[in-house]
Short mmCIF file of C-alpha atoms in Angstrom, two decimals:
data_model
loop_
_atom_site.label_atom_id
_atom_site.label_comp_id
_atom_site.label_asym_id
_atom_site.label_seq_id
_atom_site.Cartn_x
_atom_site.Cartn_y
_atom_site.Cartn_z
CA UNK A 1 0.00 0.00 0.00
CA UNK A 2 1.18 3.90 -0.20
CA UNK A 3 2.79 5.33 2.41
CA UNK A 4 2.07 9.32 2.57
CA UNK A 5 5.08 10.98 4.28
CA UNK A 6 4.03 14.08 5.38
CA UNK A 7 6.69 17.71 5.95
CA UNK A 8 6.43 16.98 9.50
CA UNK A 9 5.14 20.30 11.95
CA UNK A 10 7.79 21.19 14.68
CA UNK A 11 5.70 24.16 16.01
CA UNK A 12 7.25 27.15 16.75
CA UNK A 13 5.31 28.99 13.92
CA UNK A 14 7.38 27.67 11.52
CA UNK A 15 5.07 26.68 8.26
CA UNK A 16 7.13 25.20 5.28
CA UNK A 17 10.61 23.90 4.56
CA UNK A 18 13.39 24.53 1.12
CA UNK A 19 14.21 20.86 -0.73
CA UNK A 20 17.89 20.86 -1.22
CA UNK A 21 18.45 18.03 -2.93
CA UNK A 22 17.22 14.40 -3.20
CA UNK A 23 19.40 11.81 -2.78
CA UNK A 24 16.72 9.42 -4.84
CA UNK A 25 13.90 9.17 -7.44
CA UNK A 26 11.04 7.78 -8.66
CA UNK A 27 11.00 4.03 -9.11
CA UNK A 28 14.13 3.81 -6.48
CA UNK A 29 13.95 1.06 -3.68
CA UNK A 30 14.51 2.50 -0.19
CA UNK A 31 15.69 1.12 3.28
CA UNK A 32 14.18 2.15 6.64
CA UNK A 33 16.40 5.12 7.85
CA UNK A 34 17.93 5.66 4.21
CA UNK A 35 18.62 9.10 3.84
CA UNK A 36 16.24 10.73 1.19
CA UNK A 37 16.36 14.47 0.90
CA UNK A 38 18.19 16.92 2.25
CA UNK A 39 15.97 19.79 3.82
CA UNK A 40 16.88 23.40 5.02
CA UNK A 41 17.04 24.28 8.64
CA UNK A 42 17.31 28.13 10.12
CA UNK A 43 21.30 27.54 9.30
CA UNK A 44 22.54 24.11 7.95
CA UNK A 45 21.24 21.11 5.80
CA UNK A 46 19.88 17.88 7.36
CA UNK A 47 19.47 14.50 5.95
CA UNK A 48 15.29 13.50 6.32
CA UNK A 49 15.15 10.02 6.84
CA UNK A 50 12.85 6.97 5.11
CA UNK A 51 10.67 6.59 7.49
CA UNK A 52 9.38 2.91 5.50
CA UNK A 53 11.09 0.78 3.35
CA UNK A 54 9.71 0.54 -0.35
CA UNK A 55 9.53 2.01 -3.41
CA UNK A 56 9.51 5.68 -4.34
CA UNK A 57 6.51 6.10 -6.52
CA UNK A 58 5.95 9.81 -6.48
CA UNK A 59 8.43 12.48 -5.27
CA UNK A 60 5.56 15.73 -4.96
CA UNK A 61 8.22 18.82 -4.36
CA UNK A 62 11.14 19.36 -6.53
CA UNK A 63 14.97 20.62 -5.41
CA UNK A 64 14.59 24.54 -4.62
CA UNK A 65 11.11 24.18 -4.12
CA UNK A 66 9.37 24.86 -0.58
CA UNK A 67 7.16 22.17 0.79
CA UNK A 68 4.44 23.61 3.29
CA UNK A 69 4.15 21.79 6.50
CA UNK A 70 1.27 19.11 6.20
CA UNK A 71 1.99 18.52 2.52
CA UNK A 72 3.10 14.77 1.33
CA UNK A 73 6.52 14.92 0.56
CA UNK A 74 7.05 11.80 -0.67
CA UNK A 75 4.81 8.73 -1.76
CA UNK A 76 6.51 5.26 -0.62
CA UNK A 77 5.02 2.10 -1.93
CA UNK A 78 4.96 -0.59 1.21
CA UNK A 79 3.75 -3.94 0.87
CA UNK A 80 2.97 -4.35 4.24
CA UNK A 81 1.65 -0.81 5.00
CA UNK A 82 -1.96 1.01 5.13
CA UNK A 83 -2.34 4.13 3.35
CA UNK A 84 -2.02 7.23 5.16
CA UNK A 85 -4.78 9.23 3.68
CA UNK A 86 -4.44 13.44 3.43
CA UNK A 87 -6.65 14.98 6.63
CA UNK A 88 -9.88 16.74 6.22
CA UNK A 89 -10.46 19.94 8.02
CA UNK A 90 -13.24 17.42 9.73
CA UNK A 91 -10.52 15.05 11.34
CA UNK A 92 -8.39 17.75 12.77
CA UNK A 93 -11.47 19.50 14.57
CA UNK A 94 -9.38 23.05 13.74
CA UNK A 95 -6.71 21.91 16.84
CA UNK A 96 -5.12 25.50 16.03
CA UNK A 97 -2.41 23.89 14.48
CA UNK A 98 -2.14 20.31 16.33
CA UNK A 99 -0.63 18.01 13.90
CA UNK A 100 -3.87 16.16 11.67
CA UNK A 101 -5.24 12.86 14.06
CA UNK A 102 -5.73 10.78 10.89
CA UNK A 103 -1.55 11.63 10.26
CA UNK A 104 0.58 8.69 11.02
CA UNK A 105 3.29 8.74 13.41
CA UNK A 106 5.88 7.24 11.29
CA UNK A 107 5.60 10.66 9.28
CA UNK A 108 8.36 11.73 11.42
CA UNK A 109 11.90 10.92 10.80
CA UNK A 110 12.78 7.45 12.50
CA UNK A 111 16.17 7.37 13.44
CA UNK A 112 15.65 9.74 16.61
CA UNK A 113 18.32 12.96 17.73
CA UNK A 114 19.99 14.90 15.08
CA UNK A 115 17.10 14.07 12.00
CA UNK A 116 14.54 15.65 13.09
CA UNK A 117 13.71 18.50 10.32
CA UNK A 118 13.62 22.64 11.39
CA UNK A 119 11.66 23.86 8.69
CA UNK A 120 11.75 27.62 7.70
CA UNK A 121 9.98 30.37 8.87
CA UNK A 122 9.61 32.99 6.40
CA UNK A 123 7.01 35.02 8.32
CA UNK A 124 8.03 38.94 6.89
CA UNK A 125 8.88 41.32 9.74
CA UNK A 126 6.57 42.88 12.03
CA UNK A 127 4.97 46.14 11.14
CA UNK A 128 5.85 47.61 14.88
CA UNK A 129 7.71 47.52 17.69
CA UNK A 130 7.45 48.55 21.15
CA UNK A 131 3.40 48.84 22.25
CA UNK A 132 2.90 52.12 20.85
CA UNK A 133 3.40 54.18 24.13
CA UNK A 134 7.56 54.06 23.24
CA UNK A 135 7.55 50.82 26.06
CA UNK A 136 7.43 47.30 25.73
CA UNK A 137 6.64 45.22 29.01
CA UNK A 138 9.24 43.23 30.56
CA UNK A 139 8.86 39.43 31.43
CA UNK A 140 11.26 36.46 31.83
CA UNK A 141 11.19 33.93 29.40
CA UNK A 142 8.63 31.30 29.81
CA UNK A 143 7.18 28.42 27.98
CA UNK A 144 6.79 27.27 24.47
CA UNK A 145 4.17 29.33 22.05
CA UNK A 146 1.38 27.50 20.94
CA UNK A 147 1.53 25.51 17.65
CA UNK A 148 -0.09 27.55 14.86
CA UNK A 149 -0.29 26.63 11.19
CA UNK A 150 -0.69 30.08 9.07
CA UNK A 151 1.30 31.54 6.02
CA UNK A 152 3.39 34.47 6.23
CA UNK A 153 0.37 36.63 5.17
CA UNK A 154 -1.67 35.97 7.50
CA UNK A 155 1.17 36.15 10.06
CA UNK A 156 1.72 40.03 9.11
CA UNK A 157 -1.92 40.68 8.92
CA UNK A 158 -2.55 39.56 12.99
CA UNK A 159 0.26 41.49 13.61
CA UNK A 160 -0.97 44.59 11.74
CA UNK A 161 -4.21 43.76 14.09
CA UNK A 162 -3.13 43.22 17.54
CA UNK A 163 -4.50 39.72 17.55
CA UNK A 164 -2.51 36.93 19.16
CA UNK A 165 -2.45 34.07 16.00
CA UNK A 166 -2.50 31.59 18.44
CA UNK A 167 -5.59 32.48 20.01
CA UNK A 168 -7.67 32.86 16.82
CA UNK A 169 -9.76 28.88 15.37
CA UNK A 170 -8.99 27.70 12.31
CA UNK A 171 -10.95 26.94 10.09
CA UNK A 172 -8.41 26.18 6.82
CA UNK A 173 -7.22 22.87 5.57
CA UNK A 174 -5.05 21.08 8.27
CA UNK A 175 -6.17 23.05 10.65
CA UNK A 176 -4.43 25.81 9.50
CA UNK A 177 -5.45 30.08 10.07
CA UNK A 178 -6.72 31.81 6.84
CA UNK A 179 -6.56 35.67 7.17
CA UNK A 180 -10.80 35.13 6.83
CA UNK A 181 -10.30 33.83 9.94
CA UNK A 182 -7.96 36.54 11.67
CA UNK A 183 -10.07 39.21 10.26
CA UNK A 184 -13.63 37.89 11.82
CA UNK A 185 -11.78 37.49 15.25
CA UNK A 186 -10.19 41.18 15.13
CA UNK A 187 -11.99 43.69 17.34
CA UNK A 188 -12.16 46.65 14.92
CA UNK A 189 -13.63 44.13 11.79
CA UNK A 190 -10.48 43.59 10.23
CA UNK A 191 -9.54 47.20 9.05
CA UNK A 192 -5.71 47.63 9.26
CA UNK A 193 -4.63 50.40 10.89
CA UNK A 194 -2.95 53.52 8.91
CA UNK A 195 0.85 54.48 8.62
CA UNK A 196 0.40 57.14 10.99
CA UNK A 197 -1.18 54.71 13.95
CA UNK A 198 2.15 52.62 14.23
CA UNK A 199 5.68 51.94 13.43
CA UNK A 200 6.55 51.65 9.72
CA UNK A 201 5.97 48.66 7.89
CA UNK A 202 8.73 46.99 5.58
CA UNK A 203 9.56 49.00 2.59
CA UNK A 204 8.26 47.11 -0.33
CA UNK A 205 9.57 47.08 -3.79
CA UNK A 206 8.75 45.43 -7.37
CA UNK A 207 11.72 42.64 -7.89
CA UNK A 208 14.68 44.12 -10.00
CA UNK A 209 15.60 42.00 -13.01
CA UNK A 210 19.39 42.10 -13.72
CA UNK A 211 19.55 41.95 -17.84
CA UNK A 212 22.63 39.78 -19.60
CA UNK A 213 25.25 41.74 -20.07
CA UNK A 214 27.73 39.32 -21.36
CA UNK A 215 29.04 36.12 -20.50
CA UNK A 216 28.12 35.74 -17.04
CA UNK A 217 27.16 32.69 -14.69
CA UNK A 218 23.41 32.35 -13.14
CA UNK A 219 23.16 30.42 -9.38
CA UNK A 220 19.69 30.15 -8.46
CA UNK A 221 19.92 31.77 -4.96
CA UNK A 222 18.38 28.68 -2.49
CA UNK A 223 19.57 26.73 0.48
CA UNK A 224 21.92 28.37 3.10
CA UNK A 225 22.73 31.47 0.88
CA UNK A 226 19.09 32.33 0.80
CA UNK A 227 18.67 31.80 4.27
CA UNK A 228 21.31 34.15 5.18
CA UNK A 229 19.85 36.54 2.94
CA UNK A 230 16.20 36.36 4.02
CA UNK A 231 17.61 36.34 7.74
CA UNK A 232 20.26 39.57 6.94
CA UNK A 233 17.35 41.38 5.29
CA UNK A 234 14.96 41.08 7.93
CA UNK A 235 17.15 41.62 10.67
CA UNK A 236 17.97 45.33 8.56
CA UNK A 237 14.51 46.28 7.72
CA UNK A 238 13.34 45.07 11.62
CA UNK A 239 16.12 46.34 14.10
CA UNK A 240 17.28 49.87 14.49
CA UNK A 241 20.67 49.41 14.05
CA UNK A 242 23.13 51.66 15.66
CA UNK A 243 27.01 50.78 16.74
CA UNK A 244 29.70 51.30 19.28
CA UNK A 245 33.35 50.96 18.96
CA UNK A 246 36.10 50.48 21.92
CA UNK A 247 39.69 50.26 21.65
CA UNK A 248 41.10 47.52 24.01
CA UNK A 249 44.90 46.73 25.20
CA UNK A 250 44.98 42.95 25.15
CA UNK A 251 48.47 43.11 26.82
CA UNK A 252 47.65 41.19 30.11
CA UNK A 253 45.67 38.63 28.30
CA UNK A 254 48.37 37.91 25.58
CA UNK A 255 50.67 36.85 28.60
CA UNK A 256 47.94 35.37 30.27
CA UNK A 257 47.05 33.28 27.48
CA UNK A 258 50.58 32.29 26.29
CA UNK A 259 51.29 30.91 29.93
CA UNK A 260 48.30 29.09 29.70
CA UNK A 261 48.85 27.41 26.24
CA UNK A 262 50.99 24.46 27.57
CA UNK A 263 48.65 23.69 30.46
CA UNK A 264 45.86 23.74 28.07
CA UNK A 265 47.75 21.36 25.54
CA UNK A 266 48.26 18.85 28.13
CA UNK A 267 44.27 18.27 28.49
CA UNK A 268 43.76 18.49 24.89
CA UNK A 269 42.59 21.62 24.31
CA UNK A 270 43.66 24.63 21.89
CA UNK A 271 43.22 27.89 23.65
CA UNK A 272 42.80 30.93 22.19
CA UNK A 273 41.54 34.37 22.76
CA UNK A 274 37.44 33.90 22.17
CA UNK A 275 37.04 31.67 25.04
CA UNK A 276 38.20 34.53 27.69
CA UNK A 277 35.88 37.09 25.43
CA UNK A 278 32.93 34.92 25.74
CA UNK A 279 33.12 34.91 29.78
CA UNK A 280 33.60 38.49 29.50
CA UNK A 281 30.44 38.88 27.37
CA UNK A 282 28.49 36.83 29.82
CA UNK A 283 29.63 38.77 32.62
CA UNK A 284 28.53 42.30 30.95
CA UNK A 285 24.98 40.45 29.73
CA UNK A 286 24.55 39.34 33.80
CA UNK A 287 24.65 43.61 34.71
CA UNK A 288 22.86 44.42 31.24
CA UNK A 289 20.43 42.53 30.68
CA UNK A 290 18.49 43.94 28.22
CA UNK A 291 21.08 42.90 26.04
CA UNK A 292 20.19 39.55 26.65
CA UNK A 293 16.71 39.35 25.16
CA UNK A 294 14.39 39.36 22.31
CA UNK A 295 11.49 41.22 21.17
CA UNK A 296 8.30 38.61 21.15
CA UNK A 297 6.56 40.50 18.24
CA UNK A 298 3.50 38.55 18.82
CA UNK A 299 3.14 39.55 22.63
CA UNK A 300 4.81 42.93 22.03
CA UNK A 301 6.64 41.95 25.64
CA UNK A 302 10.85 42.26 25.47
CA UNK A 303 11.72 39.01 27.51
CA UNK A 304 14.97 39.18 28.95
CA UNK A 305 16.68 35.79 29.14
CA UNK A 306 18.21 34.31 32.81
CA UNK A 307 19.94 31.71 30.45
CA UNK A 308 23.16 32.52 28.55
CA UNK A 309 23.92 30.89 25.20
CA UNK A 310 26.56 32.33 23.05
CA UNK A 311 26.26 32.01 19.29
CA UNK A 312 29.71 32.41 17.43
CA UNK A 313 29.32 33.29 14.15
CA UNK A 314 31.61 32.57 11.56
CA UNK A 315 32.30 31.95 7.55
CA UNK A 316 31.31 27.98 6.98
CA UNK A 317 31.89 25.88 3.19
CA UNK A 318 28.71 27.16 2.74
CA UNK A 319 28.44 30.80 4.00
CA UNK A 320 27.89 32.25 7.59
CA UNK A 321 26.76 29.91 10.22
CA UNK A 322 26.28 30.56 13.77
CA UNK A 323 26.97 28.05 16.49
CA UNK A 324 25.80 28.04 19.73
CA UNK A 325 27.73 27.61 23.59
CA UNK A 326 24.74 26.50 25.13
CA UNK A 327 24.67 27.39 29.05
CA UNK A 328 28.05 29.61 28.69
CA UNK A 329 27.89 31.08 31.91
CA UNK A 330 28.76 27.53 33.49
CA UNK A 331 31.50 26.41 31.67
CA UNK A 332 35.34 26.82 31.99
CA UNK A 333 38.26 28.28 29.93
CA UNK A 334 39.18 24.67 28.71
CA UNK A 335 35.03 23.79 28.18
CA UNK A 336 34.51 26.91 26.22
CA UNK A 337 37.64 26.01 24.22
CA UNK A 338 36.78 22.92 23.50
CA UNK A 339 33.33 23.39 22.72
CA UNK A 340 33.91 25.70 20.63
CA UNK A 341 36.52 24.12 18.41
CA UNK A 342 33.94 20.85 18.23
CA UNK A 343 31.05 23.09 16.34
CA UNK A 344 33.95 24.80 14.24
CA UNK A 345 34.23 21.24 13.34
CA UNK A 346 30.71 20.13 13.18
CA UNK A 347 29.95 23.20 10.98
CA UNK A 348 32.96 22.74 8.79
CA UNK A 349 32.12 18.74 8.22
CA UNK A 350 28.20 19.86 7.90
CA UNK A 351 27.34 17.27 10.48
CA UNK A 352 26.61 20.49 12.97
CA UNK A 353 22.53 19.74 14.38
CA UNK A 354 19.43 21.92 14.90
CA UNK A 355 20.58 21.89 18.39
CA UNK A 356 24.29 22.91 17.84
CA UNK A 357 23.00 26.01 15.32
CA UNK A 358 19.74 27.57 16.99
CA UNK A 359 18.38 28.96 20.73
CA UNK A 360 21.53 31.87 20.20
CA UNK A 361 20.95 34.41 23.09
CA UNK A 362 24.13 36.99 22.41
CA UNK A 363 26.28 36.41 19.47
CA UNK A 364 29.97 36.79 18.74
CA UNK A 365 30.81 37.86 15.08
CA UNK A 366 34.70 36.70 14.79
CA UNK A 367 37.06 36.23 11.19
CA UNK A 368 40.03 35.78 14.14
CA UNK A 369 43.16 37.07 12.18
CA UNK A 370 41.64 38.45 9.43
CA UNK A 371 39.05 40.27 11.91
CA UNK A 372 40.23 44.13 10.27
CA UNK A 373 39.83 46.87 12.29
CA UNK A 374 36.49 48.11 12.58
CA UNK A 375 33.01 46.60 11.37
CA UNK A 376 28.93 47.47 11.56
CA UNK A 377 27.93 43.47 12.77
CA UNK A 378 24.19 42.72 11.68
CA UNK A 379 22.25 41.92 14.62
CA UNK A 380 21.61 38.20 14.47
CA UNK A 381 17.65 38.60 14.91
CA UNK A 382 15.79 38.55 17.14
CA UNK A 383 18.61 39.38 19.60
CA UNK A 384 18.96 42.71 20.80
CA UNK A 385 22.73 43.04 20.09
CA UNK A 386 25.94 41.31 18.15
CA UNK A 387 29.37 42.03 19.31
CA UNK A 388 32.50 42.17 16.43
CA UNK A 389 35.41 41.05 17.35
CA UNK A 390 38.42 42.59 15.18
CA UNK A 391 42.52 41.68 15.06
CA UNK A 392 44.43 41.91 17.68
CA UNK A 393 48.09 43.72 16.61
CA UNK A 394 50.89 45.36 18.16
CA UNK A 395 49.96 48.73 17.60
CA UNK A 396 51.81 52.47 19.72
CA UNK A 397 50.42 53.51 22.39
CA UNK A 398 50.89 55.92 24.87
CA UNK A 399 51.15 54.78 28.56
CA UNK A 400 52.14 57.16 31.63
CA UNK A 401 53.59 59.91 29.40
CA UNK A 402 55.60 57.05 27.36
CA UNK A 403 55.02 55.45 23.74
CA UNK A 404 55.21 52.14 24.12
CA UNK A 405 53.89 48.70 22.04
CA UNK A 406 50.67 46.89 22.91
CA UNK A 407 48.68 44.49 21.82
CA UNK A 408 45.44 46.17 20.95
CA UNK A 409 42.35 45.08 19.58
CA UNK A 410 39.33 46.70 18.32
CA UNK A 411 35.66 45.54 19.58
CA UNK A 412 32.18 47.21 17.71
CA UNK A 413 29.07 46.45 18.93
CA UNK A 414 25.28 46.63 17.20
CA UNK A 415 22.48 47.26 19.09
CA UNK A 416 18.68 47.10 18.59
CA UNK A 417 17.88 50.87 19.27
CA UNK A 418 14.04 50.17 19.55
CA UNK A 419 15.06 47.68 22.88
CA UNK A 420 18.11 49.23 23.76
CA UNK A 421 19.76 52.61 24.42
CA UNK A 422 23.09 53.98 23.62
CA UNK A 423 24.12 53.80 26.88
CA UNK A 424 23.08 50.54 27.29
CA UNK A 425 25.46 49.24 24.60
CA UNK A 426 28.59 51.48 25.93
CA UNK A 427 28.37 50.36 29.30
CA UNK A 428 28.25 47.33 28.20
CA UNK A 429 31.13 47.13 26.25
CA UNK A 430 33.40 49.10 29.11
CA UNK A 431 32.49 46.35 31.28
CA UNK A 432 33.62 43.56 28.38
CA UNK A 433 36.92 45.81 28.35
CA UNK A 434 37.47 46.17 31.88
CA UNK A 435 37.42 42.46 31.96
CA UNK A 436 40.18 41.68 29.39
CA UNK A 437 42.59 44.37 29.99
CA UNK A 438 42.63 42.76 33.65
CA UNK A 439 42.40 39.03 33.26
CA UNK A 440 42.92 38.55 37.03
CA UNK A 441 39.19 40.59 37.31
CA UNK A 442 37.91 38.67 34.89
CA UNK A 443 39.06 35.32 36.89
CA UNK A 444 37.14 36.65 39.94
CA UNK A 445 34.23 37.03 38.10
CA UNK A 446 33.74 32.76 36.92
CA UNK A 447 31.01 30.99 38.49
#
């Protein structure tokens, strides 16, 4: 019988995922657990598993093509299996986005941790930002939001609204929220409110065609390199960007790290500078906060994050990727170290998880030695704020009347202006220096 194998639903809003590449075709014999496509995630590629052995009898979404979430993927002949058939708005009961009952559960990858598809979000950006009086409430961070299946469209249009998606029944295929249905539950019928009633929306433009010029090569923009294009865009037409720049004498923390080098060989680990930054960025997010937080645009509520993971983000075989420290505040010199050289690796090898590349409270832009002087970071959205990290060089400098040579580095930091003033980000960053032009304060300061 045919197996339908369904784009699973993860939650989290997201709604549809990119095809990479298929690794088979029609008429192909599969194994359980045989990998058959690759899939996009919010930063890397991941292998989708068979979930039945068979035969392929109908492959439904081509490479570079977006497969919405509730869609059959795939069509497996199995001998030995029922067919799965499509859900009916009737069978779901409108469950605001609850995966279909009549779906089976072998839909989902089978070969546990690590396959488990992220599919993309492409939700535009929000038309506002704080809650209109120039504040946005505070809260901690707190549970999961509630599963909703709706297209970007009708994402932007309950945001226009002030209506909470997640609230609103379904009454679309699957279960999923038509903007019909967002409209009827919206207290003032629907009507979007005018430019002057808000914060600007997204600038919108007709596409620009590029015409031939001559010989020239054409790479249909998809996979990671679209990601980090949709994601660079957004975070520029979303955050108000501004940026700070500190000088900082890396003197102490030279010595301190070349004394350190030998001890940290011995266990294994090679140690170098972004380690001892990342504690110092942890202990500047622990006195400022707000810098450690995200806008929920759906709540309109700035939560501020108790938690502390670090993405480092840095130039991957196939274009920026950020990798997270998860639960940085609680590890060691050596741990950071070594943690972060194993999702260099993971990234490099492209065998880095969902787990290893999302969740990103505070990132860290580094290109190490070829970090140049001075840089405008985009804010890795929705975070508040990205810290650059630029070469460190012996450089002249004048110390107690004398010119003398140190080791100085440059650091810039972005900020989201609409969550986060200017002094905000500078105090910030004079704490972060503090801390690594006196590596003995910065030792006092571990937990």
């Amino acid at each position: 019988m045919a197996f339908n194998f369904y784009m699973p639903d993860i939650g989290e809003g997201v709604v549809e995922g990119e095809i990479v590449a298929w690794k088979v075709k029609e008429g192909d014999r599969v194994k359980l657990d045989q990998p058959l496509v690759d899939v996009m995630t919010d930063k890397a590629t991941v292998e989708l598993p068979s979930p039945r052995a068979g035969t392929i009898t109908r492959i439904n979404f081509k490479d570079g093509q977006i497969c919405p979430v509730g869609q059959i993927l795939v069509v497996i002949e199995d001998d030995g299996a029922v067919a799965s058939p499509e859900p009916s708005k009737s069978e779901n009961g409108h469950g605001h986005g609850q995966a279909p009952a009549t779906r089976p559960a072998a839909s989902a990858p089978a070969s546990g941790a690590g396959t488990a598809i992220q599919v993309v979000d492409r939700t535009a950006p929000p038309s506002g930002g704080a809650d209109g009086r120039g504040h946005a409430p505070v809260v901690e961070a707190t549970a999961s939001r509630l599963r909703v299946l709706a297209t970007p469209a009708t994402r932007r249009l309950a945001r226009q609204l002030g209506v909470e998606i997640g609230r609103v029944p379904a009454t679309g295929k699957h279960g999923r929220v038509t903007t019909q249905d967002v409209r009827g539950y919206s207290p003032n019928g629907g009507q979007v409110p005018d430019a002057g009633s808000g914060a600007p929306a997204r600038p919108q433009h007709a596409p620009i065609a590029i015409a031939r010029g001559g010989e020239e090569e054409r790479i249909p923009l998809r996979g990671i390199r679209k990601k980090i294009a949709e994601a660079m865009a957004r975070s520029v037409h979303t955050a108000a960007h501004f940026t700070y720049v500190e000088e900082i004498d890396m003197t102490e923390l030279v010595s301190v790290r070349e004394r350190a080098k030998a001890r940290a060989a011995e266990r294994g680990v090679r140690l170098n500078y972004l380690p001892f930054i990342v504690k110092a960025v942890v202990s500047g997010l622990k006195r400022w906060p707000q810098l450690n937080a995200s806008l929920d645009e759906q709540t309109q509520e700035l939560v501020r994050k108790k938690y502390y993971h670090i993405g480092i983000a840095a130039q991957g075989p196939q274009g920026l990727a950020v990798s997270v420290v998860r639960e940085a505040d609680r590890r060691s010199i050596f741990d950071l170290s070594r943690e972060i050289d194993r999702l260099g690796e993971a990234v490099k090898s492209g065998s880095a998880t969902r787990e290893d590349l999302t969740g990103s409270t505070f990132t860290i832009s580094s290109l190490g030695k070829l970090g140049g002087v001075l840089a405008t970071p985009i804010i890795n959205f929705p975070e508040v704020a990205i810290l650059g990290v630029h070469k460190i060089e012996e450089r002249p400098a004048v110390r107690n009347g004398q010119i003398v040579a140190r080791h100085l580095m440059n650091l810039s930091i972005s900020v989201d202006h609409r969550l986060a003033d200017g002094w905000d980000g500078a105090m910030f960053l004079q704490d972060v220096k503090t801390l690594l032009e006196d590596p003995t304060t910065m030792f006092m300061e571990l937990v």
